[in-house]
Short mmCIF file of C-alpha atoms in Angstrom, two decimals:
data_model
loop_
_atom_site.label_atom_id
_atom_site.label_comp_id
_atom_site.label_asym_id
_atom_site.label_seq_id
_atom_site.Cartn_x
_atom_site.Cartn_y
_atom_site.Cartn_z
CA MET A 1 10.19 15.63 7.15
CA ALA A 2 9.38 15.78 10.64
CA SER A 3 5.63 14.13 11.01
CA GLN A 4 2.82 16.09 11.74
CA PRO A 5 -0.74 15.32 12.87
CA ALA A 6 -3.07 14.91 9.69
CA ARG A 7 -4.57 18.12 8.61
CA THR A 8 -7.94 19.10 9.68
CA HIS A 9 -10.34 21.47 9.57
CA VAL A 10 -9.17 22.81 13.40
CA GLN A 11 -5.29 22.53 13.63
CA THR A 12 -5.29 22.63 17.86
CA GLY A 13 -7.40 22.73 20.99
CA PRO A 14 -9.89 19.91 21.84
CA GLU A 15 -10.93 19.20 18.47
CA ALA A 16 -7.88 18.58 16.89
CA ALA A 17 -7.15 16.04 20.18
CA ALA A 18 -10.51 14.37 19.43
CA TRP A 19 -9.51 13.91 15.93
CA ALA A 20 -6.15 12.02 16.49
CA GLU A 21 -7.95 10.10 19.24
CA ARG A 22 -10.32 9.19 17.00
CA LEU A 23 -7.75 8.55 14.15
CA ARG A 24 -5.73 6.53 17.14
CA VAL A 25 -8.72 4.14 18.02
CA ALA A 26 -9.28 3.32 14.50
CA ASN A 27 -5.87 2.05 13.86
CA ILE A 28 -4.92 4.95 11.67
CA ASN A 29 -1.88 7.10 12.41
CA PRO A 30 -3.06 10.64 13.82
CA ARG A 31 0.46 11.73 12.85
CA THR A 32 0.23 11.25 9.02
CA GLY A 33 -3.82 9.90 8.65
CA LEU A 34 -3.17 7.16 6.99
CA ALA A 35 -3.87 3.07 7.96
CA THR A 36 -1.51 0.23 7.36
CA ASP A 37 -4.72 -1.54 6.35
CA TYR A 38 -4.01 -0.48 3.00
CA LEU A 39 -0.61 -2.54 2.59
CA ASN A 40 -2.83 -5.84 2.78
CA HIS A 41 -3.73 -5.20 -0.54
CA PHE A 42 -0.25 -5.19 -1.98
CA ASN A 43 1.10 -8.07 0.83
CA GLU A 44 -1.78 -9.73 -0.69
CA ALA A 45 0.02 -9.86 -4.04
CA VAL A 46 3.49 -10.74 -2.49
CA MET A 47 2.04 -13.67 -0.59
CA LEU A 48 0.34 -15.02 -3.94
CA LEU A 49 3.63 -14.51 -6.00
CA GLU A 50 6.33 -15.96 -2.92
CA MET A 51 3.68 -18.99 -3.69
CA VAL A 52 4.57 -19.87 -7.35
CA PRO A 53 8.36 -21.18 -6.98
CA ASP A 54 6.87 -24.02 -5.14
CA MET A 55 3.46 -23.87 -6.70
CA PRO A 56 3.29 -22.42 -10.38
CA GLU A 57 -0.21 -23.21 -10.60
CA CYS A 58 -0.69 -20.01 -7.62
CA ALA A 59 0.41 -17.77 -10.84
CA GLU A 60 -3.22 -18.17 -11.91
CA ASP A 61 -4.35 -16.64 -8.23
CA PHE A 62 -2.04 -13.99 -8.31
CA LEU A 63 -3.41 -13.06 -11.73
CA THR A 64 -6.95 -12.50 -10.11
CA TRP A 65 -5.15 -9.99 -7.90
CA SER A 66 -6.15 -6.01 -9.37
CA PRO A 67 -4.88 -2.94 -8.37
CA LEU A 68 -6.96 -0.60 -6.19
CA SER A 69 -6.70 3.06 -5.07
CA TYR A 70 -6.51 3.80 -1.22
CA ALA A 71 -10.56 4.90 -1.33
CA GLU A 72 -11.03 1.80 -3.26
CA HIS A 73 -9.39 -0.48 -0.87
CA PHE A 74 -11.57 0.57 1.97
CA THR A 75 -14.61 0.96 0.67
CA ALA A 76 -14.52 -2.36 -0.09
CA SER A 77 -13.10 -3.45 2.96
CA ASN A 78 -14.44 -4.41 6.11
CA PHE A 79 -12.32 -2.34 8.10
CA LYS A 80 -14.35 -0.48 10.74
CA ALA A 81 -13.69 3.17 10.23
CA ARG A 82 -13.31 2.58 6.03
CA ASP A 83 -14.79 6.56 6.22
CA LEU A 84 -12.84 7.87 8.27
CA ALA A 85 -9.80 6.40 6.95
CA ILE A 86 -10.93 7.85 3.65
CA GLU A 87 -11.26 11.19 5.24
CA ALA A 88 -8.18 10.93 6.98
CA TYR A 89 -6.06 10.16 4.04
CA GLU A 90 -7.84 13.04 2.36
CA LYS A 91 -7.03 15.50 4.93
CA ALA A 92 -3.10 14.09 5.18
CA ASP A 93 0.03 16.38 4.64
CA PRO A 94 0.03 16.67 0.48
CA ASN A 95 4.11 16.18 1.12
CA VAL A 96 3.43 13.00 3.25
CA ARG A 97 0.57 11.79 0.87
CA ALA A 98 2.44 12.39 -2.19
CA GLN A 99 5.64 10.46 -1.15
CA PHE A 100 2.96 7.23 0.06
CA ASP A 101 0.98 7.90 -3.52
CA HIS A 102 4.01 7.73 -5.32
CA ILE A 103 5.11 4.62 -3.95
CA THR A 104 2.07 2.60 -4.03
CA ASP A 105 1.73 3.62 -7.57
CA THR A 106 4.88 2.39 -7.89
CA MET A 107 3.96 -1.06 -6.53
CA THR A 108 0.80 -1.01 -8.41
CA SER A 109 2.89 -0.36 -11.75
CA ILE A 110 5.22 -3.34 -10.63
CA LEU A 111 2.15 -5.72 -10.31
CA THR A 112 0.16 -5.00 -13.25
CA ALA A 113 3.48 -5.28 -15.54
CA VAL A 114 4.14 -8.76 -13.90
CA GLY A 115 0.56 -9.77 -14.22
CA SER A 116 0.74 -8.49 -17.70
CA ALA A 117 3.96 -10.26 -18.29
CA MET A 118 2.71 -13.54 -16.90
CA ARG A 119 -0.13 -13.64 -19.06
CA GLU A 120 2.07 -13.77 -21.98
CA VAL A 121 4.22 -16.36 -21.36
CA GLU A 122 3.34 -20.11 -21.27
CA LYS A 123 6.50 -21.47 -19.34
CA ASP A 124 6.41 -22.11 -15.54
CA THR A 125 10.00 -21.29 -15.22
CA THR A 126 9.33 -17.93 -16.83
CA ARG A 127 6.52 -17.55 -14.51
CA VAL A 128 8.62 -18.28 -11.13
CA ARG A 129 11.39 -15.86 -12.44
CA LEU A 130 8.94 -12.57 -12.74
CA ALA A 131 7.23 -13.64 -9.32
CA GLU A 132 10.76 -14.10 -7.47
CA GLN A 133 11.58 -10.86 -9.37
CA ALA A 134 8.89 -8.97 -8.40
CA THR A 135 8.70 -9.95 -4.74
CA LEU A 136 12.20 -8.58 -4.45
CA TRP A 137 11.26 -5.54 -5.71
CA VAL A 138 7.78 -4.90 -3.92
CA LYS A 139 8.83 -5.80 -0.60
CA PRO A 140 11.15 -3.09 0.34
CA LEU A 141 8.59 -0.53 -1.19
CA ILE A 142 5.71 -2.21 1.20
CA ALA A 143 8.31 -1.43 3.77
CA ALA A 144 8.82 2.09 2.96
CA CYS A 145 4.91 2.63 2.73
CA GLY A 146 5.12 1.11 6.37
CA GLY A 147 7.62 4.13 7.28
CA ILE A 148 5.72 6.36 5.87
CA ILE A 149 2.50 5.56 6.74
CA ASN A 150 3.81 5.14 10.90
CA GLY A 151 5.59 9.13 10.23
CA GLY A 152 9.07 7.23 9.72
CA ALA A 153 12.13 9.70 8.66
CA GLU A 154 12.27 9.41 4.47
CA ALA A 155 15.82 8.39 4.82
CA ASP A 156 15.59 5.55 2.91
CA VAL A 157 12.89 5.86 0.30
CA ASP A 158 14.63 8.02 -2.16
CA THR A 159 17.31 5.34 -2.00
CA ILE A 160 14.80 2.32 -2.51
CA MET A 161 13.01 4.04 -5.26
CA ALA A 162 16.70 4.65 -7.09
CA ASN A 163 17.07 0.71 -7.22
#
């Protein structure tokens, strides 16, 4: 799937060029209308999970992580162009956004399920195993999302999702 500029009310001409430039300056990909800043939400959870094997008490820190949608993340963030990021997301190509949302929903499901499981177990060794497995599942999905955000080919997305 070739990436095209994020859909706007004006598809060509100076207004479209000005829109694309606004996105670029704001660190939002003009081709997809998506911003990598949202991945920080998932990177934070992975970072906390990666600490659990060495410091099992960090599982408690991970348990404070809660899922946020794209719009919720930007609304709560200090991202300078947060309103523009939300608007660009809403105007993004529906196919690109659907791929992106599918992967972020999958990551959210994994992290939420791991959090629930960690709350149920008492042994640190079990929490460590949960953290390690979740990290192995989520990190490639973050990379796949980065590819979608940056307008990369979807070549490996199906392969990653199948695993």
